[in-house]
PDB file of C-alpha atoms in Angstrom:
ATOM      1  CA  LEU A1484      -0.782  -0.370   0.268  1.00  0.00           C
ATOM      2  CA  GLN A1485       2.640   2.869   0.718  1.00  0.00           C
ATOM      3  CA  TYR A1486       3.578   1.843  -2.691  1.00  0.00           C
ATOM      4  CA  ALA A1487       0.845   2.392  -4.175  1.00  0.00           C
ATOM      5  CA  LEU A1488       0.229   5.999  -2.139  1.00  0.00           C
ATOM      6  CA  ARG A1489       4.044   6.929  -4.431  1.00  0.00           C
ATOM      7  CA  ILE A1490       1.730   6.296  -7.439  1.00  0.00           C
ATOM      8  CA  THR A1491       0.759  10.023  -7.314  1.00  0.00           C
ATOM      9  CA  SER A1492       4.971  11.033  -8.690  1.00  0.00           C
ATOM     10  CA  VAL A1493       5.020   8.464 -11.355  1.00  0.00           C
ATOM     11  CA  ASP A1494       5.250  10.512 -14.677  1.00  0.00           C
ATOM     12  CA  GLU A1495       2.645  11.603 -17.288  1.00  0.00           C
ATOM     13  CA  GLY A1496       4.671   9.413 -19.895  1.00  0.00           C
ATOM     14  CA  ASN A1497       3.679   6.689 -18.376  1.00  0.00           C
ATOM     15  CA  GLU A1498      -0.070   6.619 -18.249  1.00  0.00           C
ATOM     16  CA  SER A1499      -1.037   3.282 -18.478  1.00  0.00           C
ATOM     17  CA  ASP A1500       0.927   1.945 -15.245  1.00  0.00           C
ATOM     18  CA  ARG A1501      -0.075   4.780 -13.235  1.00  0.00           C
ATOM     19  CA  VAL A1502      -4.133   3.997 -13.988  1.00  0.00           C
ATOM     20  CA  ILE A1503      -3.104  -0.169 -13.493  1.00  0.00           C
ATOM     21  CA  LEU A1504      -1.700   1.411  -9.590  1.00  0.00           C
ATOM     22  CA  LEU A1505      -4.479   4.126  -9.104  1.00  0.00           C
ATOM     23  CA  ASN A1506      -7.160   1.266  -9.880  1.00  0.00           C
ATOM     24  CA  ALA A1507      -5.228  -1.271  -7.653  1.00  0.00           C
ATOM     25  CA  LEU A1508      -5.500   1.912  -4.714  1.00  0.00           C
ATOM     26  CA  ALA A1509      -9.359   2.791  -5.255  1.00  0.00           C
ATOM     27  CA  ILE A1510      -9.992  -1.434  -4.642  1.00  0.00           C
ATOM     28  CA  ALA A1511      -7.661  -1.347  -1.402  1.00  0.00           C
ATOM     29  CA  TYR A1512      -9.264   2.323   0.257  1.00  0.00           C
ATOM     30  CA  GLY A1513     -12.647   0.167  -0.603  1.00  0.00           C
ATOM     31  CA  LYS A1514     -11.423  -3.135   0.960  1.00  0.00           C
ATOM     32  CA  ARG A1515     -10.312  -1.458   3.840  1.00  0.00           C
ATOM     33  CA  GLY A1516     -13.285   0.691   4.646  1.00  0.00           C
ATOM     34  CA  ASN A1517     -11.807   3.318   3.259  1.00  0.00           C
ATOM     35  CA  PHE A1518     -14.030   4.792   1.202  1.00  0.00           C
ATOM     36  CA  GLU A1519     -13.751   8.782   0.938  1.00  0.00           C
ATOM     37  CA  SER A1520      -9.985   7.940  -0.060  1.00  0.00           C
ATOM     38  CA  ALA A1521     -11.636   5.619  -2.628  1.00  0.00           C
ATOM     39  CA  ILE A1522     -13.925   7.577  -4.008  1.00  0.00           C
ATOM     40  CA  LYS A1523     -11.054  10.353  -4.432  1.00  0.00           C
ATOM     41  CA  THR A1524      -8.672   7.880  -5.958  1.00  0.00           C
ATOM     42  CA  LEU A1525     -11.424   7.065  -8.600  1.00  0.00           C
ATOM     43  CA  ARG A1526     -12.410  10.554  -9.155  1.00  0.00           C
ATOM     44  CA  THR A1527      -8.478  10.872 -10.408  1.00  0.00           C
ATOM     45  CA  LEU A1528      -8.753   8.124 -12.674  1.00  0.00           C
ATOM     46  CA  ILE A1529     -11.896   8.926 -14.312  1.00  0.00           C
ATOM     47  CA  GLU A1530     -10.183  12.856 -15.019  1.00  0.00           C
ATOM     48  CA  LEU A1531      -7.301  10.229 -16.481  1.00  0.00           C
ATOM     49  CA  LYS A1532      -9.893   8.097 -18.240  1.00  0.00           C
ATOM     50  CA  PRO A1533     -13.352   9.955 -18.898  1.00  0.00           C
ATOM     51  CA  ASN A1534     -14.687   7.673 -21.207  1.00  0.00           C
ATOM     52  CA  ASP A1535     -13.922   5.064 -19.299  1.00  0.00           C
ATOM     53  CA  ALA A1536     -17.842   3.330 -18.322  1.00  0.00           C
ATOM     54  CA  THR A1537     -15.790   0.679 -15.979  1.00  0.00           C
ATOM     55  CA  LEU A1538     -14.348   3.362 -13.751  1.00  0.00           C
ATOM     56  CA  GLN A1539     -17.718   5.480 -13.527  1.00  0.00           C
ATOM     57  CA  ILE A1540     -19.392   2.153 -12.719  1.00  0.00           C
ATOM     58  CA  GLN A1541     -16.585   1.541  -9.712  1.00  0.00           C
ATOM     59  CA  LEU A1542     -17.548   5.127  -8.803  1.00  0.00           C
ATOM     60  CA  ILE A1543     -20.897   4.690  -8.585  1.00  0.00           C
ATOM     61  CA  GLN A1544     -21.120   1.540  -5.969  1.00  0.00           C
ATOM     62  CA  MET A1545     -18.411   3.176  -3.986  1.00  0.00           C
ATOM     63  CA  TYR A1546     -20.908   6.312  -3.576  1.00  0.00           C
ATOM     64  CA  ARG A1547     -23.400   3.328  -2.548  1.00  0.00           C
ATOM     65  CA  THR A1548     -21.309   1.585  -0.692  1.00  0.00           C
ATOM     66  CA  ASN A1549     -20.523   4.457   1.629  1.00  0.00           C
ATOM     67  CA  GLY A1550     -24.458   5.458   1.752  1.00  0.00           C
ATOM     68  CA  GLN A1551     -23.921   9.056  -0.692  1.00  0.00           C
ATOM     69  CA  LEU A1552     -27.155   7.438  -2.478  1.00  0.00           C
ATOM     70  CA  GLU A1553     -27.624  10.870  -4.344  1.00  0.00           C
ATOM     71  CA  GLU A1554     -24.386  11.310  -5.943  1.00  0.00           C
ATOM     72  CA  ALA A1555     -24.525   7.097  -7.045  1.00  0.00           C
ATOM     73  CA  LEU A1556     -27.897   8.279  -8.611  1.00  0.00           C
ATOM     74  CA  GLU A1557     -26.834  11.370 -10.179  1.00  0.00           C
ATOM     75  CA  GLY A1558     -23.589   9.014 -11.773  1.00  0.00           C
ATOM     76  CA  CYS A1559     -26.104   5.734 -13.273  1.00  0.00           C
ATOM     77  CA  GLU A1560     -27.682   8.834 -14.924  1.00  0.00           C
ATOM     78  CA  SER A1561     -25.109  11.180 -16.324  1.00  0.00           C
ATOM     79  CA  ILE A1562     -23.642   7.441 -17.571  1.00  0.00           C
ATOM     80  CA  GLN A1563     -26.494   6.689 -19.506  1.00  0.00           C
ATOM     81  CA  GLN A1564     -26.911   9.955 -20.784  1.00  0.00           C
ATOM     82  CA  ALA A1565     -23.181  10.446 -21.951  1.00  0.00           C
ATOM     83  CA  GLN A1566     -23.055   6.631 -23.642  1.00  0.00           C
ATOM     84  CA  SER A1567     -25.947   8.160 -25.955  1.00  0.00           C
ATOM     85  CA  THR A1568     -24.037  12.184 -26.307  1.00  0.00           C
ATOM     86  CA  THR A1569     -20.519  10.875 -26.278  1.00  0.00           C
ATOM     87  CA  SER A1570     -17.992   8.199 -26.948  1.00  0.00           C
ATOM     88  CA  VAL A1571     -18.584   6.130 -23.494  1.00  0.00           C
ATOM     89  CA  VAL A1572     -18.601   2.785 -24.296  1.00  0.00           C
ATOM     90  CA  ILE A1573     -20.321  -0.128 -21.318  1.00  0.00           C
ATOM     91  CA  PRO A1574     -18.980  -3.354 -22.002  1.00  0.00           C
ATOM     92  CA  PRO A1575     -22.095  -5.640 -22.363  1.00  0.00           C
ATOM     93  CA  SER A1576     -21.063  -7.357 -19.407  1.00  0.00           C
ATOM     94  CA  GLN A1577     -21.778  -4.531 -17.387  1.00  0.00           C
ATOM     95  CA  LYS A1578     -24.942  -3.358 -18.790  1.00  0.00           C
ATOM     96  CA  SER A1579     -26.504  -5.858 -16.670  1.00  0.00           C
ATOM     97  CA  LEU A1580     -24.754  -4.710 -13.729  1.00  0.00           C
ATOM     98  CA  LEU A1581     -25.465  -0.877 -14.499  1.00  0.00           C
ATOM     99  CA  ILE A1582     -29.304  -1.336 -14.764  1.00  0.00           C
ATOM    100  CA  THR A1583     -29.451  -3.001 -11.312  1.00  0.00           C
ATOM    101  CA  LEU A1584     -27.167  -0.669  -9.260  1.00  0.00           C
ATOM    102  CA  HIS A1585     -29.460   2.921 -10.430  1.00  0.00           C
ATOM    103  CA  CYS A1586     -33.130   0.372  -9.700  1.00  0.00           C
ATOM    104  CA  ASP A1587     -31.752  -0.282  -6.873  1.00  0.00           C
ATOM    105  CA  LEU A1588     -30.377   3.332  -6.127  1.00  0.00           C
ATOM    106  CA  LEU A1589     -33.784   4.765  -6.550  1.00  0.00           C
ATOM    107  CA  ILE A1590     -35.590   2.089  -4.205  1.00  0.00           C
ATOM    108  CA  ARG A1591     -32.803   2.826  -1.737  1.00  0.00           C
ATOM    109  CA  MET A1592     -33.958   6.049  -1.990  1.00  0.00           C
ATOM    110  CA  ALA A1593     -37.463   5.404  -2.005  1.00  0.00           C
ATOM    111  CA  ARG A1594     -37.003   3.623   1.487  1.00  0.00           C
ATOM    112  CA  THR A1595     -35.640   6.723   2.875  1.00  0.00           C
ATOM    113  CA  GLN A1596     -37.964   8.971   2.359  1.00  0.00           C
ATOM    114  CA  SER A1597     -41.176  10.324   4.557  1.00  0.00           C
ATOM    115  CA  SER A1598     -43.610  11.963   1.827  1.00  0.00           C
ATOM    116  CA  THR A1599     -45.439   9.426  -0.278  1.00  0.00           C
ATOM    117  CA  SER A1600     -45.664  11.806  -3.301  1.00  0.00           C
ATOM    118  CA  LYS A1601     -41.531  11.381  -3.250  1.00  0.00           C
ATOM    119  CA  VAL A1602     -42.070   7.754  -2.780  1.00  0.00           C
ATOM    120  CA  LEU A1603     -44.311   7.333  -6.025  1.00  0.00           C
ATOM    121  CA  SER A1604     -41.881   9.317  -7.815  1.00  0.00           C
ATOM    122  CA  LEU A1605     -38.872   7.496  -7.378  1.00  0.00           C
ATOM    123  CA  VAL A1606     -40.745   4.554  -7.480  1.00  0.00           C
ATOM    124  CA  ASN A1607     -42.402   6.030 -10.786  1.00  0.00           C
ATOM    125  CA  ARG A1608     -38.682   6.270 -12.197  1.00  0.00           C
ATOM    126  CA  PHE A1609     -38.044   2.623 -11.313  1.00  0.00           C
ATOM    127  CA  PHE A1610     -40.792   1.494 -13.613  1.00  0.00           C
ATOM    128  CA  GLU A1611     -39.739   3.908 -16.092  1.00  0.00           C
ATOM    129  CA  LEU A1612     -36.479   2.485 -16.091  1.00  0.00           C
ATOM    130  CA  LEU A1613     -37.586  -1.130 -16.315  1.00  0.00           C
ATOM    131  CA  GLN A1614     -39.567  -0.311 -19.523  1.00  0.00           C
ATOM    132  CA  THR A1615     -36.547   0.992 -21.171  1.00  0.00           C
ATOM    133  CA  GLN A1616     -34.602  -2.146 -20.241  1.00  0.00           C
ATOM    134  CA  PRO A1617     -33.200  -3.159 -23.431  1.00  0.00           C
ATOM    135  CA  GLU A1618     -34.184  -7.285 -24.246  1.00  0.00           C
ATOM    136  CA  ASN A1619     -30.577  -7.806 -24.736  1.00  0.00           C
ATOM    137  CA  VAL A1620     -29.403  -7.181 -21.514  1.00  0.00           C
ATOM    138  CA  PRO A1621     -30.522 -10.350 -18.782  1.00  0.00           C
ATOM    139  CA  LEU A1622     -32.483  -9.314 -15.713  1.00  0.00           C
ATOM    140  CA  GLY A1623     -30.118 -10.598 -12.426  1.00  0.00           C
ATOM    141  CA  PRO A1624     -32.080 -12.031  -9.065  1.00  0.00           C
ATOM    142  CA  ALA A1625     -30.664  -8.564  -7.541  1.00  0.00           C
ATOM    143  CA  LEU A1626     -32.822  -6.405 -10.134  1.00  0.00           C
ATOM    144  CA  LEU A1627     -35.764  -8.556  -9.765  1.00  0.00           C
ATOM    145  CA  LYS A1628     -35.556  -8.395  -5.705  1.00  0.00           C
ATOM    146  CA  SER A1629     -36.229  -4.677  -6.606  1.00  0.00           C
ATOM    147  CA  VAL A1630     -39.200  -5.494  -8.523  1.00  0.00           C
ATOM    148  CA  GLY A1631     -40.519  -7.125  -5.701  1.00  0.00           C
ATOM    149  CA  ASP A1632     -38.903  -4.396  -2.811  1.00  0.00           C
ATOM    150  CA  SER A1633     -40.727  -1.803  -5.262  1.00  0.00           C
ATOM    151  CA  MET A1634     -44.608  -3.743  -5.188  1.00  0.00           C
ATOM    152  CA  LEU A1635     -43.732  -4.104  -1.198  1.00  0.00           C
ATOM    153  CA  LEU A1636     -42.724  -0.526  -0.273  1.00  0.00           C
ATOM    154  CA  LEU A1637     -45.821   0.640  -2.428  1.00  0.00           C
ATOM    155  CA  ALA A1638     -48.083  -1.973  -0.931  1.00  0.00           C
ATOM    156  CA  SER A1639     -47.250  -0.214   2.611  1.00  0.00           C
ATOM    157  CA  SER A1640     -47.694   3.178   1.093  1.00  0.00           C
ATOM    158  CA  PHE A1641     -50.807   2.963  -0.600  1.00  0.00           C
ATOM    159  CA  GLY A1642     -52.011  -0.481   1.071  1.00  0.00           C
ATOM    160  CA  GLU A1643     -55.589  -1.778  -0.558  1.00  0.00           C
ATOM    161  CA  HIS A1644     -55.297   1.608  -2.768  1.00  0.00           C
ATOM    162  CA  ILE A1645     -52.385   0.119  -4.444  1.00  0.00           C
ATOM    163  CA  MET A1646     -55.094  -1.871  -7.217  1.00  0.00           C
ATOM    164  CA  THR A1647     -56.890   1.561  -8.352  1.00  0.00           C
ATOM    165  CA  THR A1648     -54.526   4.023  -7.758  1.00  0.00           C
ATOM    166  CA  LYS A1649     -54.051   6.158 -11.153  1.00  0.00           C
ATOM    167  CA  LEU A1650     -50.801   7.249 -10.225  1.00  0.00           C
ATOM    168  CA  ILE A1651     -48.743   4.438  -9.974  1.00  0.00           C
ATOM    169  CA  HIS A1652     -47.157   3.957 -13.548  1.00  0.00           C
ATOM    170  CA  PHE A1653     -46.549   0.407 -14.046  1.00  0.00           C
ATOM    171  CA  PRO A1654     -44.373  -1.170 -16.820  1.00  0.00           C
ATOM    172  CA  GLN A1655     -46.194  -2.298 -19.704  1.00  0.00           C
ATOM    173  CA  SER A1656     -43.996  -5.995 -19.208  1.00  0.00           C
ATOM    174  CA  TRP A1657     -42.614  -7.606 -15.795  1.00  0.00           C
ATOM    175  CA  PRO A1658     -39.778  -9.477 -16.107  1.00  0.00           C
ATOM    176  CA  LEU A1659     -40.037 -12.833 -15.256  1.00  0.00           C
ATOM    177  CA  ILE A1660     -44.151 -11.805 -14.476  1.00  0.00           C
ATOM    178  CA  SER A1661     -46.664 -12.866 -16.356  1.00  0.00           C
ATOM    179  CA  THR A1662     -49.279  -9.661 -15.829  1.00  0.00           C
ATOM    180  CA  ARG A1663     -49.516  -6.471 -13.989  1.00  0.00           C
ATOM    181  CA  ASP A1664     -52.601  -8.061 -12.636  1.00  0.00           C
ATOM    182  CA  ASP A1665     -50.063 -11.108 -11.359  1.00  0.00           C
ATOM    183  CA  ALA A1666     -47.435  -8.312  -9.986  1.00  0.00           C
ATOM    184  CA  LEU A1667     -50.010  -6.371  -7.660  1.00  0.00           C
ATOM    185  CA  ARG A1668     -50.925 -10.479  -6.364  1.00  0.00           C
ATOM    186  CA  ILE A1669     -47.983 -10.980  -5.422  1.00  0.00           C
ATOM    187  CA  ALA A1670     -47.039  -8.060  -3.884  1.00  0.00           C
ATOM    188  CA  VAL A1671     -50.216  -7.747  -1.573  1.00  0.00           C
ATOM    189  CA  ASP A1672     -50.486 -11.021  -0.877  1.00  0.00           C
ATOM    190  CA  ALA A1673     -46.718 -10.386   0.951  1.00  0.00           C
TER     191      ALA A1673
END
């Protein structure tokens, strides 16, 4: 670790070595629980490689681990916007992770809200994100758990009125759930 701390003095001519060492340092900071230093190191890395989606996803994960949910959510949204407007390319193996992170963050933030309207807004954003999910990106168990969590959150907020409210914008199709009514029954029965 002490050797890695000296990497700031690595000359600019050897940028790939610097990136590798900084990445190792960020991982080491994260494993030791020093999340602020890991975040700072990842920000430095992103300055060196602004189009590297993997580094940006690592930063989002570190924000989430550190409880900085708003920063993590902003990171998810900026990566998705950058993907359509710049040369940021998300590797196929990372697309599912990014969508899962984004969904998880929306649900985590919704759980912390005391206002029903804020809960509703965040859950509707979650459902919107499910609708824009590319068909070629497989859904993992964590994302499916988020779907269940969102339904339980709505059931606890709206009770039996969940079936009749027009404020909830349910997706037209559900991952592994055949119809909207099936999803509602699962949530109400839980």
